[in-house]
Amino acid sequence: MNVTWSAPEFARIARLVHDHAGLRLPAHRRDEVETVIRRVAADRGRALDDFAGQLERDALLLGDLVSELTIGETYFLRDLPHLELVRDLLVPEVQRLRGRDHVFRAWSAGCSTGEEAWSLAILLDQAGVGRRSSILATDISRPALARARRAEYREWSLRGAGRATAEPYLRQVGDGWVVGPRLRDRVRFEYLNLAEEGYPSFPSGVWGMDLILCRNVFIYFERELVEAVAGRLHAALAEGGWLLTAATDPSLRHLGLFEVEQTPAGTIYRRPVGLARSTAASAAPRRRAVAPTPLPSLAPPEPTPAPQGQAAPEPQGALADAVAEAYARGDYHAVADRGEALLHDPVTACLLVRSLANLGQAEEAETHAAAAVGAHPLASELHLLRVLLQMELGRWDEALDAARRVLYLDRGLIVAHLALGAIQRRRGRTEEAVLAYRNARKLALALPPEVPVRLADGQVAGRLAEMAEAQLSLLGAAPNGRS
């Protein structure tokens, strides 16, 4: 990083920060960075060398430090022209592409203390899709996420030109403001490190997005990480979905992943429609699609002779191979077009459900998941996919029942415990959520940290243990059973 630090402990901590979150710490920020590190170490009663050792052992604390080293400049309806573009242009375009009943899926990546995510909820409400929207907001900082979940803000968060737009959605309490009930169920705040490869994935909820806001994040990354994160964001978008970055962020035009459009609000990026038919998209590097874990197939049905004059049905083995190849290369249309023919086998049924979801068709994906579960009641992955889709669609009671069925089939399924924790937390059942997250953490810690976890779309045990511990921290619970 070509920085001459004033003490070796600062160099050690800077390297940890860089390796964990890809954070670029240029030489001109040296004094500022050292001041922040000293303050955070002092707040925890640690000398610098002890603090560095603690950071090596505690990835969550390291994430908290990263957030202290970035500029948390956020307030309601910041960059208002960007958000008005979402309301006036992008939402109508998504409705044209997917239908007016489509649930609009958005992700605020690097959400800080939540003002951007709540602002997005306000603009989607104004666009008339508020009740048919789902907003995921993620950050690496537990303190920021805790504040975002509380949804309590001071006057400073309303200092921008969008104050008049935001106020009707807020309730004044004393000298502060609280997000009102109209929006509270529309945003979900979760822990996620953008520098790591744990997304897109179904367990994280990062898939098939119509819109991603990732603003003032790329400015902190090295060029190589910018390209890697941009590739993962591209993969997380549904076809025709949009990525919005900030004017200060580096251009992504050279990557060849996106259609690039200039608007009065700035440059915006779009994942082309018809991925497999897009030369630029197919040529650009993408994160490899993770195929579902193979499930034991049921005995194939006896072939039915085709009516005279019609072609014989495709053999099941050839069909499964063709579907798996199409899914692996990201041609979700080729999978979805085969429809109900894929429900006869649990493996191809999973690929159908996943493909529909990645195309932004969550309702249809859930309908097919329900049919597949009926045909294959012992297939854990189909049950799990249905849980995740019901969560996405806000059907929390149904999701709870489905999660319990998954765990009845497989008590050791870590991602099912994580999903159960999220469901119980959303239902306000804190004790049950804590129990589920503790179970997930215990199961994850029993595995080697770098081992991929079953049905977790490539995520490793160490990362899932970290995610469970972050959720426990946000709920004010100790990870080891002591409250």
CSV table of C-alpha atoms in Angstrom, one decimal:
chain,number,residue,atom,x,y,z
A,1,MET,CA,0.0,0.0,0.0
A,2,ASN,CA,3.1,2.2,-0.1
A,3,VAL,CA,2.4,3.9,3.2
A,4,THR,CA,5.0,4.6,5.8
A,5,TRP,CA,3.2,4.0,9.1
A,6,SER,CA,4.4,5.5,12.4
A,7,ALA,CA,4.4,2.1,14.1
A,8,PRO,CA,4.5,-1.5,12.9
A,9,GLU,CA,1.2,-2.2,14.6
A,10,PHE,CA,-0.5,0.3,12.2
A,11,ALA,CA,1.0,-1.5,9.2
A,12,ARG,CA,-0.3,-4.8,10.6
A,13,ILE,CA,-3.8,-3.5,11.1
A,14,ALA,CA,-3.8,-1.8,7.7
A,15,ARG,CA,-3.0,-5.1,6.1
A,16,LEU,CA,-5.7,-6.9,8.0
A,17,VAL,CA,-8.2,-4.2,6.9
A,18,HIS,CA,-7.1,-4.5,3.3
A,19,ASP,CA,-7.3,-8.3,3.2
A,20,HIS,CA,-10.7,-8.5,4.9
A,21,ALA,CA,-12.5,-5.8,3.0
A,22,GLY,CA,-10.3,-4.7,0.2
A,23,LEU,CA,-10.1,-1.2,1.7
A,24,ARG,CA,-7.5,1.0,0.0
A,25,LEU,CA,-5.7,3.3,2.6
A,26,PRO,CA,-3.7,5.8,0.6
A,27,ALA,CA,-0.7,7.6,2.1
A,28,HIS,CA,-2.5,11.0,2.4
A,29,ARG,CA,-4.9,9.4,4.9
A,30,ARG,CA,-2.2,8.0,7.2
A,31,ASP,CA,-2.7,10.4,10.1
A,32,GLU,CA,-6.5,10.1,9.9
A,33,VAL,CA,-6.3,6.3,9.8
A,34,GLU,CA,-3.9,6.1,12.7
A,35,THR,CA,-6.1,8.4,14.8
A,36,VAL,CA,-9.2,6.2,14.1
A,37,ILE,CA,-7.3,3.1,15.0
A,38,ARG,CA,-6.0,4.6,18.2
A,39,ARG,CA,-9.5,5.7,19.2
A,40,VAL,CA,-11.2,2.3,18.4
A,41,ALA,CA,-8.5,0.4,20.3
A,42,ALA,CA,-8.8,2.8,23.3
A,43,ASP,CA,-12.6,2.4,23.3
A,44,ARG,CA,-12.0,-1.3,23.8
A,45,GLY,CA,-9.3,-0.8,26.4
A,46,ARG,CA,-6.6,-2.3,24.2
A,47,ALA,CA,-3.0,-1.4,23.5
A,48,LEU,CA,-2.2,-1.4,19.8
A,49,ASP,CA,-0.5,-4.7,19.7
A,50,ASP,CA,-3.3,-6.4,21.7
A,51,PHE,CA,-5.9,-4.8,19.4
A,52,ALA,CA,-4.1,-6.1,16.3
A,53,GLY,CA,-4.2,-9.6,17.7
A,54,GLN,CA,-7.9,-9.3,18.6
A,55,LEU,CA,-8.6,-8.2,15.0
A,56,GLU,CA,-6.8,-11.2,13.6
A,57,ARG,CA,-9.2,-13.4,15.7
A,58,ASP,CA,-12.4,-11.5,15.3
A,59,ALA,CA,-13.7,-10.8,11.7
A,60,LEU,CA,-16.8,-9.0,13.0
A,61,LEU,CA,-14.7,-6.5,15.0
A,62,LEU,CA,-12.5,-6.0,11.9
A,63,GLY,CA,-15.7,-5.2,9.9
A,64,ASP,CA,-16.7,-2.6,12.6
A,65,LEU,CA,-13.2,-1.0,12.2
A,66,VAL,CA,-13.6,-0.9,8.4
A,67,SER,CA,-16.8,1.1,8.8
A,68,GLU,CA,-14.9,3.6,11.0
A,69,LEU,CA,-12.3,4.1,8.3
A,70,THR,CA,-14.9,4.9,5.6
A,71,ILE,CA,-16.8,8.1,5.3
A,72,GLY,CA,-20.4,7.4,6.6
A,73,GLU,CA,-21.9,10.4,4.8
A,74,THR,CA,-25.5,9.5,4.5
A,75,TYR,CA,-28.9,11.2,5.0
A,76,PHE,CA,-32.4,10.8,3.8
A,77,LEU,CA,-32.9,11.1,0.0
A,78,ARG,CA,-29.2,11.9,-0.6
A,79,ASP,CA,-28.5,12.2,-4.4
A,80,LEU,CA,-32.2,12.8,-4.9
A,81,PRO,CA,-32.0,12.8,-8.8
A,82,HIS,CA,-30.8,9.2,-8.6
A,83,LEU,CA,-33.7,8.1,-6.5
A,84,GLU,CA,-36.2,10.1,-8.7
A,85,LEU,CA,-34.8,8.3,-11.7
A,86,VAL,CA,-35.7,5.0,-9.9
A,87,ARG,CA,-39.2,6.2,-9.3
A,88,ASP,CA,-39.9,7.8,-12.6
A,89,LEU,CA,-38.0,5.6,-15.1
A,90,LEU,CA,-36.6,2.4,-13.7
A,91,VAL,CA,-39.7,1.1,-11.9
A,92,PRO,CA,-42.0,1.6,-14.9
A,93,GLU,CA,-39.4,-0.1,-17.1
A,94,VAL,CA,-39.3,-3.1,-14.8
A,95,GLN,CA,-43.1,-3.3,-14.7
A,96,ARG,CA,-43.1,-3.2,-18.5
A,97,LEU,CA,-40.6,-6.1,-18.6
A,98,ARG,CA,-42.0,-8.3,-15.8
A,99,GLY,CA,-45.6,-7.2,-15.4
A,100,ARG,CA,-47.4,-4.9,-13.0
A,101,ASP,CA,-47.9,-7.6,-10.4
A,102,HIS,CA,-44.2,-8.2,-10.1
A,103,VAL,CA,-42.6,-7.8,-6.6
A,104,PHE,CA,-39.8,-5.2,-7.2
A,105,ARG,CA,-36.6,-6.4,-5.6
A,106,ALA,CA,-33.9,-3.9,-4.6
A,107,TRP,CA,-30.6,-4.1,-2.7
A,108,SER,CA,-28.9,-1.3,-0.9
A,109,ALA,CA,-25.3,-2.6,-0.8
A,110,GLY,CA,-23.2,-0.8,1.8
A,111,CYS,CA,-26.2,0.7,3.5
A,112,SER,CA,-24.4,2.2,6.5
A,113,THR,CA,-27.0,3.4,9.0
A,114,GLY,CA,-30.0,2.8,6.7
A,115,GLU,CA,-31.0,6.2,5.4
A,116,GLU,CA,-30.5,5.1,1.8
A,117,ALA,CA,-32.6,2.0,2.2
A,118,TRP,CA,-35.5,3.8,3.9
A,119,SER,CA,-35.2,6.5,1.2
A,120,LEU,CA,-35.5,3.9,-1.5
A,121,ALA,CA,-38.6,2.5,0.3
A,122,ILE,CA,-40.1,6.0,0.2
A,123,LEU,CA,-39.5,6.4,-3.5
A,124,LEU,CA,-40.9,2.9,-4.3
A,125,ASP,CA,-44.0,3.8,-2.3
A,126,GLN,CA,-44.4,7.0,-4.3
A,127,ALA,CA,-44.0,4.9,-7.5
A,128,GLY,CA,-47.0,2.8,-6.4
A,129,VAL,CA,-45.1,-0.5,-5.8
A,130,GLY,CA,-44.4,-0.1,-2.1
A,131,ARG,CA,-46.6,-3.0,-1.1
A,132,ARG,CA,-45.1,-5.1,-3.9
A,133,SER,CA,-41.5,-4.4,-3.1
A,134,SER,CA,-38.7,-6.1,-1.2
A,135,ILE,CA,-35.6,-4.2,-0.1
A,136,LEU,CA,-32.5,-5.9,1.2
A,137,ALA,CA,-29.9,-3.6,2.8
A,138,THR,CA,-26.5,-4.9,3.8
A,139,ASP,CA,-23.4,-3.6,5.5
A,140,ILE,CA,-20.2,-4.9,7.1
A,141,SER,CA,-20.6,-2.8,10.3
A,142,ARG,CA,-22.7,-4.2,13.2
A,143,PRO,CA,-23.1,-0.8,14.9
A,144,ALA,CA,-24.4,0.7,11.6
A,145,LEU,CA,-26.8,-2.2,11.1
A,146,ALA,CA,-28.1,-2.0,14.7
A,147,ARG,CA,-28.9,1.7,14.2
A,148,ALA,CA,-30.5,1.0,10.8
A,149,ARG,CA,-32.8,-1.7,12.3
A,150,ARG,CA,-33.8,0.7,15.1
A,151,ALA,CA,-34.7,3.2,12.4
A,152,GLU,CA,-34.2,6.1,14.8
A,153,TYR,CA,-32.5,9.3,13.5
A,154,ARG,CA,-31.5,12.8,14.5
A,155,GLU,CA,-32.1,16.0,12.6
A,156,TRP,CA,-28.7,15.6,10.9
A,157,SER,CA,-30.2,12.7,8.8
A,158,LEU,CA,-32.8,15.1,7.4
A,159,ARG,CA,-30.5,17.9,6.3
A,160,GLY,CA,-30.8,17.4,2.6
A,161,ALA,CA,-33.2,18.7,0.0
A,162,GLY,CA,-35.4,15.6,0.3
A,163,ARG,CA,-36.6,16.4,3.8
A,164,ALA,CA,-40.1,17.4,2.7
A,165,THR,CA,-40.4,14.1,0.9
A,166,ALA,CA,-39.2,12.0,3.8
A,167,GLU,CA,-41.1,13.7,6.7
A,168,PRO,CA,-44.6,12.2,5.9
A,169,TYR,CA,-43.1,8.7,6.3
A,170,LEU,CA,-41.4,9.5,9.7
A,171,ARG,CA,-42.7,10.1,13.2
A,172,GLN,CA,-41.2,12.7,15.4
A,173,VAL,CA,-40.2,11.5,18.8
A,174,GLY,CA,-38.7,14.2,21.1
A,175,ASP,CA,-35.9,15.8,19.1
A,176,GLY,CA,-35.5,12.9,16.8
A,177,TRP,CA,-37.4,10.9,14.1
A,178,VAL,CA,-38.5,7.3,13.7
A,179,VAL,CA,-39.4,5.5,10.5
A,180,GLY,CA,-43.2,5.0,10.5
A,181,PRO,CA,-45.0,1.6,10.3
A,182,ARG,CA,-45.9,2.1,6.6
A,183,LEU,CA,-42.3,1.3,5.7
A,184,ARG,CA,-40.9,-0.8,8.6
A,185,ASP,CA,-41.8,-4.2,7.0
A,186,ARG,CA,-40.4,-3.4,3.6
A,187,VAL,CA,-36.7,-3.3,4.4
A,188,ARG,CA,-34.5,-6.1,5.7
A,189,PHE,CA,-31.0,-5.3,7.1
A,190,GLU,CA,-28.4,-8.0,7.0
A,191,TYR,CA,-24.7,-8.4,7.5
A,192,LEU,CA,-22.6,-8.9,4.3
A,193,ASN,CA,-19.0,-8.2,3.3
A,194,LEU,CA,-19.0,-7.1,-0.3
A,195,ALA,CA,-15.3,-8.1,-0.6
A,196,GLU,CA,-16.0,-11.8,0.0
A,197,GLU,CA,-17.5,-14.3,-2.5
A,198,GLY,CA,-20.6,-15.2,-0.5
A,199,TYR,CA,-23.0,-13.8,-3.0
A,200,PRO,CA,-25.0,-14.0,-5.2
A,201,SER,CA,-26.7,-16.9,-3.4
A,202,PHE,CA,-30.1,-17.9,-2.3
A,203,PRO,CA,-29.4,-18.2,1.4
A,204,SER,CA,-28.1,-14.6,1.5
A,205,GLY,CA,-31.2,-13.3,-0.3
A,206,VAL,CA,-28.9,-11.8,-3.0
A,207,TRP,CA,-30.4,-13.0,-6.3
A,208,GLY,CA,-32.7,-11.8,-9.1
A,209,MET,CA,-32.5,-8.1,-8.2
A,210,ASP,CA,-34.3,-5.5,-10.2
A,211,LEU,CA,-32.1,-2.7,-8.7
A,212,ILE,CA,-28.9,-2.5,-6.8
A,213,LEU,CA,-27.7,0.7,-5.2
A,214,CYS,CA,-23.9,0.5,-4.5
A,215,ARG,CA,-22.9,4.1,-4.1
A,216,ASN,CA,-19.7,5.5,-2.7
A,217,VAL,CA,-18.4,2.0,-2.1
A,218,PHE,CA,-16.1,1.3,-5.1
A,219,ILE,CA,-14.0,4.4,-4.3
A,220,TYR,CA,-12.5,2.5,-1.4
A,221,PHE,CA,-11.5,-0.6,-3.4
A,222,GLU,CA,-8.4,-1.5,-5.3
A,223,ARG,CA,-9.0,-2.0,-9.1
A,224,GLU,CA,-9.0,-5.8,-9.0
A,225,LEU,CA,-11.6,-5.9,-6.2
A,226,VAL,CA,-13.7,-3.3,-8.1
A,227,GLU,CA,-13.9,-5.7,-11.0
A,228,ALA,CA,-14.6,-8.7,-8.8
A,229,VAL,CA,-17.4,-7.0,-6.9
A,230,ALA,CA,-18.9,-5.6,-10.1
A,231,GLY,CA,-19.0,-9.1,-11.5
A,232,ARG,CA,-20.8,-10.4,-8.5
A,233,LEU,CA,-23.3,-7.5,-8.6
A,234,HIS,CA,-23.9,-8.2,-12.3
A,235,ALA,CA,-24.6,-11.9,-11.4
A,236,ALA,CA,-27.0,-10.8,-8.7
A,237,LEU,CA,-29.2,-8.7,-11.1
A,238,ALA,CA,-32.1,-10.2,-12.9
A,239,GLU,CA,-32.0,-9.7,-16.6
A,240,GLY,CA,-32.8,-6.1,-17.4
A,241,GLY,CA,-32.0,-5.1,-13.8
A,242,TRP,CA,-30.1,-1.9,-13.0
A,243,LEU,CA,-27.0,-1.0,-11.0
A,244,LEU,CA,-26.6,2.6,-9.7
A,245,THR,CA,-23.2,3.8,-8.5
A,246,ALA,CA,-22.1,7.3,-7.4
A,247,ALA,CA,-20.5,9.9,-9.5
A,248,THR,CA,-17.3,9.6,-7.4
A,249,ASP,CA,-17.1,5.8,-8.0
A,250,PRO,CA,-14.9,4.5,-10.8
A,251,SER,CA,-16.5,3.7,-14.2
A,252,LEU,CA,-17.5,0.1,-14.9
A,253,ARG,CA,-17.9,0.7,-18.6
A,254,HIS,CA,-14.7,-1.1,-19.5
A,255,LEU,CA,-15.8,-4.4,-18.0
A,256,GLY,CA,-18.2,-5.2,-20.8
A,257,LEU,CA,-20.7,-6.6,-18.4
A,258,PHE,CA,-23.4,-3.9,-18.6
A,259,GLU,CA,-25.3,-1.8,-21.0
A,260,VAL,CA,-24.3,1.7,-20.0
A,261,GLU,CA,-26.7,4.7,-20.2
A,262,GLN,CA,-26.1,8.4,-19.6
A,263,THR,CA,-29.0,10.1,-17.8
A,264,PRO,CA,-29.4,13.6,-16.3
A,265,ALA,CA,-28.8,11.9,-13.0
A,266,GLY,CA,-25.5,10.3,-14.1
A,267,THR,CA,-24.2,7.0,-15.5
A,268,ILE,CA,-26.3,3.9,-14.8
A,269,TYR,CA,-25.7,0.3,-15.7
A,270,ARG,CA,-28.1,-2.4,-16.8
A,271,ARG,CA,-27.7,-6.2,-17.1
A,272,PRO,CA,-28.7,-7.0,-20.7
A,273,VAL,CA,-31.9,-8.8,-21.4
A,274,GLY,CA,-31.2,-12.3,-22.8
A,275,LEU,CA,-27.9,-13.0,-21.0
A,276,ALA,CA,-27.0,-16.1,-23.1
A,277,ARG,CA,-27.6,-14.1,-26.3
A,278,SER,CA,-25.5,-11.1,-25.1
A,279,THR,CA,-21.9,-11.3,-26.5
A,280,ALA,CA,-20.6,-8.8,-24.0
A,281,ALA,CA,-22.2,-10.5,-21.0
A,282,SER,CA,-21.2,-14.0,-22.0
A,283,ALA,CA,-17.6,-13.0,-22.7
A,284,ALA,CA,-17.1,-11.1,-19.5
A,285,PRO,CA,-15.9,-12.9,-16.4
A,286,ARG,CA,-18.6,-14.0,-14.0
A,287,ARG,CA,-18.8,-15.8,-10.8
A,288,ARG,CA,-19.4,-19.5,-11.6
A,289,ALA,CA,-23.0,-20.5,-11.0
A,290,VAL,CA,-23.2,-22.9,-8.1
A,291,ALA,CA,-25.3,-25.9,-9.0
A,292,PRO,CA,-27.5,-27.3,-6.3
A,293,THR,CA,-26.2,-30.2,-4.2
A,294,PRO,CA,-27.3,-33.5,-6.0
A,295,LEU,CA,-30.3,-35.2,-4.4
A,296,PRO,CA,-31.2,-38.8,-4.6
A,297,SER,CA,-33.5,-39.1,-7.6
A,298,LEU,CA,-36.6,-41.1,-7.5
A,299,ALA,CA,-37.1,-44.0,-9.8
A,300,PRO,CA,-37.8,-42.6,-13.3
A,301,PRO,CA,-41.3,-43.0,-14.6
A,302,GLU,CA,-42.0,-45.5,-17.3
A,303,PRO,CA,-41.7,-43.8,-20.7
A,304,THR,CA,-45.0,-43.0,-22.4
A,305,PRO,CA,-45.1,-43.6,-26.1
A,306,ALA,CA,-45.4,-40.3,-28.1
A,307,PRO,CA,-48.7,-39.9,-30.1
A,308,GLN,CA,-48.3,-40.7,-33.7
A,309,GLY,CA,-46.7,-37.9,-35.6
A,310,GLN,CA,-45.1,-36.3,-32.5
A,311,ALA,CA,-41.5,-36.4,-31.5
A,312,ALA,CA,-40.6,-38.8,-28.6
A,313,PRO,CA,-39.9,-37.0,-25.3
A,314,GLU,CA,-36.4,-36.2,-24.4
A,315,PRO,CA,-34.7,-39.0,-22.3
A,316,GLN,CA,-34.5,-38.0,-18.6
A,317,GLY,CA,-30.7,-38.3,-18.5
A,318,ALA,CA,-30.2,-36.1,-21.5
A,319,LEU,CA,-32.8,-33.6,-20.2
A,320,ALA,CA,-31.0,-33.3,-16.8
A,321,ASP,CA,-27.7,-32.8,-18.5
A,322,ALA,CA,-29.0,-30.1,-20.9
A,323,VAL,CA,-30.7,-28.3,-18.0
A,324,ALA,CA,-27.6,-28.4,-15.8
A,325,GLU,CA,-25.4,-27.1,-18.6
A,326,ALA,CA,-27.9,-24.2,-19.4
A,327,TYR,CA,-28.1,-23.3,-15.7
A,328,ALA,CA,-24.3,-23.3,-15.3
A,329,ARG,CA,-23.8,-20.9,-18.1
A,330,GLY,CA,-26.5,-18.6,-16.8
A,331,ASP,CA,-29.1,-19.3,-19.5
A,332,TYR,CA,-32.1,-19.3,-17.2
A,333,HIS,CA,-34.6,-18.9,-20.0
A,334,ALA,CA,-33.5,-22.2,-21.5
A,335,VAL,CA,-34.3,-23.9,-18.1
A,336,ALA,CA,-37.5,-22.0,-17.4
A,337,ASP,CA,-38.9,-22.7,-20.9
A,338,ARG,CA,-39.0,-26.4,-20.1
A,339,GLY,CA,-41.5,-25.7,-17.3
A,340,GLU,CA,-43.3,-28.6,-15.7
A,341,ALA,CA,-41.3,-31.2,-17.6
A,342,LEU,CA,-38.6,-30.6,-15.0
A,343,LEU,CA,-40.7,-31.3,-12.0
A,344,HIS,CA,-40.4,-35.1,-12.3
A,345,ASP,CA,-36.9,-35.1,-10.8
A,346,PRO,CA,-35.9,-33.1,-7.7
A,347,VAL,CA,-32.6,-32.0,-9.2
A,348,THR,CA,-34.1,-30.5,-12.3
A,349,ALA,CA,-37.0,-29.1,-10.3
A,350,CYS,CA,-34.5,-27.2,-8.1
A,351,LEU,CA,-32.9,-25.8,-11.3
A,352,LEU,CA,-36.2,-24.7,-12.6
A,353,VAL,CA,-37.1,-22.9,-9.3
A,354,ARG,CA,-33.7,-21.3,-9.1
A,355,SER,CA,-33.9,-20.1,-12.8
A,356,LEU,CA,-37.3,-18.6,-12.4
A,357,ALA,CA,-36.2,-16.7,-9.3
A,358,ASN,CA,-33.0,-15.5,-11.0
A,359,LEU,CA,-35.2,-14.2,-13.8
A,360,GLY,CA,-37.1,-12.1,-11.3
A,361,GLN,CA,-40.2,-14.4,-11.2
A,362,ALA,CA,-40.4,-15.1,-7.5
A,363,GLU,CA,-44.1,-15.8,-7.5
A,364,GLU,CA,-43.9,-18.3,-10.3
A,365,ALA,CA,-40.8,-19.8,-8.7
A,366,GLU,CA,-42.6,-20.4,-5.4
A,367,THR,CA,-45.6,-21.9,-7.2
A,368,HIS,CA,-43.3,-24.4,-8.9
A,369,ALA,CA,-41.5,-25.0,-5.7
A,370,ALA,CA,-44.8,-25.9,-4.0
A,371,ALA,CA,-45.6,-28.4,-6.8
A,372,ALA,CA,-42.1,-29.9,-6.6
A,373,VAL,CA,-42.3,-30.3,-2.8
A,374,GLY,CA,-45.6,-32.2,-3.3
A,375,ALA,CA,-43.9,-34.5,-5.8
A,376,HIS,CA,-40.7,-35.0,-3.8
A,377,PRO,CA,-41.5,-34.5,-0.1
A,378,LEU,CA,-38.1,-35.8,1.1
A,379,ALA,CA,-36.0,-33.4,-1.0
A,380,SER,CA,-34.5,-30.9,1.5
A,381,GLU,CA,-33.3,-28.4,-1.1
A,382,LEU,CA,-36.8,-28.0,-2.6
A,383,HIS,CA,-38.2,-27.3,0.9
A,384,LEU,CA,-35.4,-24.9,1.6
A,385,LEU,CA,-35.9,-23.0,-1.7
A,386,ARG,CA,-39.6,-22.7,-0.9
A,387,VAL,CA,-38.7,-21.2,2.6
A,388,LEU,CA,-36.4,-18.6,1.0
A,389,LEU,CA,-39.0,-17.6,-1.6
A,390,GLN,CA,-41.7,-17.3,1.0
A,391,MET,CA,-39.5,-15.1,3.0
A,392,GLU,CA,-38.9,-13.0,0.0
A,393,LEU,CA,-42.6,-12.7,-0.7
A,394,GLY,CA,-43.3,-11.7,2.9
A,395,ARG,CA,-45.3,-14.9,3.8
A,396,TRP,CA,-43.7,-15.2,7.2
A,397,ASP,CA,-46.1,-17.7,8.7
A,398,GLU,CA,-45.9,-20.0,5.8
A,399,ALA,CA,-42.1,-19.7,5.8
A,400,LEU,CA,-42.0,-20.6,9.4
A,401,ASP,CA,-44.0,-23.8,8.8
A,402,ALA,CA,-41.8,-24.7,5.8
A,403,ALA,CA,-38.6,-24.0,7.8
A,404,ARG,CA,-39.7,-26.4,10.5
A,405,ARG,CA,-40.4,-29.1,7.9
A,406,VAL,CA,-36.9,-28.6,6.5
A,407,LEU,CA,-35.3,-29.1,9.9
A,408,TYR,CA,-37.5,-32.1,10.6
A,409,LEU,CA,-36.0,-33.6,7.5
A,410,ASP,CA,-32.4,-32.5,8.3
A,411,ARG,CA,-31.6,-31.1,11.8
A,412,GLY,CA,-28.0,-30.4,10.7
A,413,LEU,CA,-28.8,-28.1,7.8
A,414,ILE,CA,-27.1,-24.8,8.7
A,415,VAL,CA,-28.8,-22.6,6.2
A,416,ALA,CA,-32.2,-23.8,7.4
A,417,HIS,CA,-31.3,-22.7,11.0
A,418,LEU,CA,-30.2,-19.3,9.7
A,419,ALA,CA,-33.4,-18.9,7.7
A,420,LEU,CA,-35.4,-19.9,10.8
A,421,GLY,CA,-33.6,-17.2,12.8
A,422,ALA,CA,-34.4,-14.6,10.2
A,423,ILE,CA,-38.1,-15.6,10.2
A,424,GLN,CA,-38.4,-15.6,14.0
A,425,ARG,CA,-36.6,-12.2,14.2
A,426,ARG,CA,-39.0,-10.8,11.7
A,427,ARG,CA,-41.9,-12.1,13.7
A,428,GLY,CA,-40.6,-10.4,16.8
A,429,ARG,CA,-39.8,-13.8,18.5
A,430,THR,CA,-36.3,-12.8,19.7
A,431,GLU,CA,-35.7,-15.8,22.0
A,432,GLU,CA,-36.5,-18.2,19.2
A,433,ALA,CA,-34.4,-16.3,16.8
A,434,VAL,CA,-31.4,-16.4,19.2
A,435,LEU,CA,-31.8,-20.1,19.6
A,436,ALA,CA,-31.8,-20.7,15.8
A,437,TYR,CA,-28.8,-18.5,15.2
A,438,ARG,CA,-26.9,-20.3,18.1
A,439,ASN,CA,-27.7,-23.6,16.5
A,440,ALA,CA,-26.5,-22.4,13.1
A,441,ARG,CA,-23.2,-21.1,14.6
A,442,LYS,CA,-22.6,-24.3,16.6
A,443,LEU,CA,-23.1,-26.5,13.5
A,444,ALA,CA,-20.9,-24.2,11.4
A,445,LEU,CA,-18.1,-24.2,14.0
A,446,ALA,CA,-18.1,-28.0,14.1
A,447,LEU,CA,-16.8,-27.9,10.4
A,448,PRO,CA,-13.4,-26.8,9.1
A,449,PRO,CA,-13.7,-23.0,8.3
A,450,GLU,CA,-13.0,-23.4,4.6
A,451,VAL,CA,-15.4,-26.3,3.9
A,452,PRO,CA,-18.3,-25.4,1.6
A,453,VAL,CA,-21.6,-25.9,3.5
A,454,ARG,CA,-24.3,-28.1,2.0
A,455,LEU,CA,-27.1,-26.2,0.2
A,456,ALA,CA,-25.3,-22.8,0.9
A,457,ASP,CA,-24.4,-22.0,-2.7
A,458,GLY,CA,-20.7,-22.3,-2.2
A,459,GLN,CA,-20.5,-20.4,1.1
A,460,VAL,CA,-18.0,-21.9,3.6
A,461,ALA,CA,-18.6,-22.9,7.2
A,462,GLY,CA,-16.4,-20.1,8.7
A,463,ARG,CA,-18.4,-17.4,6.9
A,464,LEU,CA,-21.7,-18.8,8.0
A,465,ALA,CA,-20.5,-19.0,11.6
A,466,GLU,CA,-19.5,-15.3,11.2
A,467,MET,CA,-23.0,-14.4,9.8
A,468,ALA,CA,-24.7,-16.2,12.7
A,469,GLU,CA,-22.5,-14.5,15.3
A,470,ALA,CA,-23.2,-11.1,13.6
A,471,GLN,CA,-27.0,-11.7,14.0
A,472,LEU,CA,-26.6,-12.7,17.6
A,473,SER,CA,-24.6,-9.5,18.3
A,474,LEU,CA,-27.3,-7.4,16.6
A,475,LEU,CA,-29.9,-9.1,18.9
A,476,GLY,CA,-27.8,-8.3,21.9
A,477,ALA,CA,-27.2,-12.0,22.6
A,478,ALA,CA,-23.9,-13.8,23.4
A,479,PRO,CA,-23.0,-16.5,20.9
A,480,ASN,CA,-22.2,-19.1,23.5
A,481,GLY,CA,-25.6,-19.2,25.2
A,482,ARG,CA,-25.2,-16.5,27.8
A,483,SER,CA,-27.5,-13.5,27.3
